[in-house]
Short mmCIF file of C-alpha atoms in Angstrom, two decimals:
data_model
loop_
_atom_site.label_atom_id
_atom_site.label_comp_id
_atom_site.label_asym_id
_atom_site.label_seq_id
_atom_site.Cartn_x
_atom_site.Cartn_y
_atom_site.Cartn_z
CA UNK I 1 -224.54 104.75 68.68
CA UNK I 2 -225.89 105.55 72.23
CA UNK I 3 -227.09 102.47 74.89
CA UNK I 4 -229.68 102.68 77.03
CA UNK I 5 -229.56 102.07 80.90
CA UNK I 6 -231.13 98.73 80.06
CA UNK I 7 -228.52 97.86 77.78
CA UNK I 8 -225.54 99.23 79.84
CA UNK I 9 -226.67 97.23 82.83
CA UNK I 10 -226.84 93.72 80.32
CA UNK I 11 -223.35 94.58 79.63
CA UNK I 12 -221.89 95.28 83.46
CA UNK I 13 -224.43 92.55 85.28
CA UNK I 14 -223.16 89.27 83.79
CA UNK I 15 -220.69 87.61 81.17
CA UNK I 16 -220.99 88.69 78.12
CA UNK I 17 -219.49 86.48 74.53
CA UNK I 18 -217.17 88.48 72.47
CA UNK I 19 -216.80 87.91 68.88
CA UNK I 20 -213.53 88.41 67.13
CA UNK I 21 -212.12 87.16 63.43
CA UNK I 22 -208.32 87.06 61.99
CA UNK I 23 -207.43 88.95 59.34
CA UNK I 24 -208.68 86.22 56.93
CA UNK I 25 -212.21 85.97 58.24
CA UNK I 26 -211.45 82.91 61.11
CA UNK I 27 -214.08 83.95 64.21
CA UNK I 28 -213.46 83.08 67.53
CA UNK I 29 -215.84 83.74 70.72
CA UNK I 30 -214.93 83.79 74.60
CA UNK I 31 -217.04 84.75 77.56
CA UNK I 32 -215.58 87.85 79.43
CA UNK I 33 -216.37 88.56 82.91
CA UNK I 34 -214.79 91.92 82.94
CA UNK I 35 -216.92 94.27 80.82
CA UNK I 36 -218.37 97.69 81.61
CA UNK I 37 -219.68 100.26 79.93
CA UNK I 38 -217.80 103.48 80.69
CA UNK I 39 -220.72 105.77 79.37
CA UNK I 40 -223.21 105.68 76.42
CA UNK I 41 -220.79 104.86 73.48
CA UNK I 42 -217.82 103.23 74.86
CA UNK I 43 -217.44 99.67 76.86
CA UNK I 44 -213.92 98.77 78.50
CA UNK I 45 -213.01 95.41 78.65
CA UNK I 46 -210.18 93.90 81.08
CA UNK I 47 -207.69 91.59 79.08
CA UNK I 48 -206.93 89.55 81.80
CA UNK I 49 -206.71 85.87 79.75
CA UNK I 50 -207.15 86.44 75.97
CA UNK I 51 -204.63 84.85 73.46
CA UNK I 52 -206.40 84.57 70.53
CA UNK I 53 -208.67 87.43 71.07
CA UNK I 54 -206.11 89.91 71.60
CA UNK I 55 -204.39 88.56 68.46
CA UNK I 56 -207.11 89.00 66.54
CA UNK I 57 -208.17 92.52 67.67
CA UNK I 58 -204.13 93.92 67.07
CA UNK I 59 -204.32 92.66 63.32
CA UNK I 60 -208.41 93.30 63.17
CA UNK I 61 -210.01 96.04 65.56
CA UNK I 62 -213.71 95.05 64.75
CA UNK I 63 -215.62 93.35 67.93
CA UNK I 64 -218.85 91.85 68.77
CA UNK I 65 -220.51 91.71 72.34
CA UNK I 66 -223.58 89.69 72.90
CA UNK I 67 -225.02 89.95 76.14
CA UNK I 68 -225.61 86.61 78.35
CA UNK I 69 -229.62 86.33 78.81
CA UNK I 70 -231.16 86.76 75.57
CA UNK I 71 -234.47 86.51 76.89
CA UNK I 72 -234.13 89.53 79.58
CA UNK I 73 -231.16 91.54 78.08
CA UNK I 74 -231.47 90.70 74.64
CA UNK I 75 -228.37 92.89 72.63
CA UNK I 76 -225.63 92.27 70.28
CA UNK I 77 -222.96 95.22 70.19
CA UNK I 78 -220.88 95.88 67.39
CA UNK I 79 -217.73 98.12 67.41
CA UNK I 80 -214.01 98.99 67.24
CA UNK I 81 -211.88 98.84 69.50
CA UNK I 82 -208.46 100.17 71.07
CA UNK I 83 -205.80 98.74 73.20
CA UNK I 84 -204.23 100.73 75.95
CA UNK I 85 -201.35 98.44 78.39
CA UNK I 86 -201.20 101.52 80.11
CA UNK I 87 -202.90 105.35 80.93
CA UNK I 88 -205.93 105.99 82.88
CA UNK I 89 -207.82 102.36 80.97
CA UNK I 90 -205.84 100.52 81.77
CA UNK I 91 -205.47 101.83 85.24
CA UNK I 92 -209.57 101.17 85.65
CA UNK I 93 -209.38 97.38 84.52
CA UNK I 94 -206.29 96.90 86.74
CA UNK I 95 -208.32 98.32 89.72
CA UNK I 96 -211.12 95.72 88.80
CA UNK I 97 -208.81 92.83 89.30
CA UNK I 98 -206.80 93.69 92.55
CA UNK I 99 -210.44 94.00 93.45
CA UNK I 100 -211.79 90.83 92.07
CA UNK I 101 -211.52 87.85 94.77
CA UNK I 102 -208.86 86.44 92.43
CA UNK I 103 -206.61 89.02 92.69
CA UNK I 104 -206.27 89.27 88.34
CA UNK I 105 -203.90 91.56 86.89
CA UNK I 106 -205.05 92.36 83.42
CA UNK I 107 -202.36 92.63 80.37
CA UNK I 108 -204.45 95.27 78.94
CA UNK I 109 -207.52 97.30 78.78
CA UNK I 110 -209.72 96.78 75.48
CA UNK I 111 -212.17 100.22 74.92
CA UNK I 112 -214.44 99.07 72.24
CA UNK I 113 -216.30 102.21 70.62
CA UNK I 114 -219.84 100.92 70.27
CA UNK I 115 -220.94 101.89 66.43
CA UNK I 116 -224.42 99.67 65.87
CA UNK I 117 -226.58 97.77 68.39
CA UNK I 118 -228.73 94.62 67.43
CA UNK I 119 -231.73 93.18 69.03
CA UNK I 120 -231.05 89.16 69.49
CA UNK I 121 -234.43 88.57 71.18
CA UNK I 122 -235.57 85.63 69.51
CA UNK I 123 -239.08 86.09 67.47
CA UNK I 124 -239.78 88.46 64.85
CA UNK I 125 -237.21 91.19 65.80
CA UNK I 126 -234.00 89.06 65.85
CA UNK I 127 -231.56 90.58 64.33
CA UNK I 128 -233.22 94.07 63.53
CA UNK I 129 -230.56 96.69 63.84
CA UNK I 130 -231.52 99.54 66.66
CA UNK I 131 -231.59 102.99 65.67
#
């Protein structure tokens, strides 16, 4: 699935609320500050603080990223994802945090390969799937 500009720039400008589940079907949601798309398919994400998250994507590599403003940058991203603690990902997301004001060194680099898109505006359209 390809994003737009629009939808890259939802993902990179703000926090966006990743969705994860166990094995058994258990969700769990966090806000990530660290999230940019690397082109039109793929989105990297810095694992700078998960627990459960990263947990849950080892056993189940199936994520969900919703962007913040629903209203403005109304998408839900669905994918899978693959976890790289080192290599040139992981090398990018530890570059974002010596360059963050709080100096973060991620554990890992998450590169989610984006496989359906979702409009969450709310009205009529929520929820339609965007081909």
């Amino acid at each position: 699935m390809t994003m737009t500009k629009e939808m890259m720039e939802a993902v990179e400008k703000d926090l966006v609320f990743v969705a994860t589940a166990t094995e058994d079907g258990v969700p769990n949601v966090v806000p990530i500050g660290f999230a940019r798309p690397l082109d039109d398919e793929t989105i990297l994400i810095a694992d700078n603080y998960m627990n459960k998250t990263r947990k849950n994507l080892e056993k189940n590599p199936k994520i969900s990223i919703v962007t913040k403003d629903a209203m403005k940058c109304p998408y839900q991203f669905k994918g899978t994802v693959e976890i790289f603690e080192s290599g040139k990902y992981f090398d990018t997301v530890t570059e974002w945090g010596q360059n963050a004001m709080t100096k973060l060194t991620p554990k890992a680099a998450i590169l989610m390969k984006v496989e359906e898109i979702y409009s969450i505006q709310p009205g009529p359209e929520a929820g339609k799937k965007i081909e």
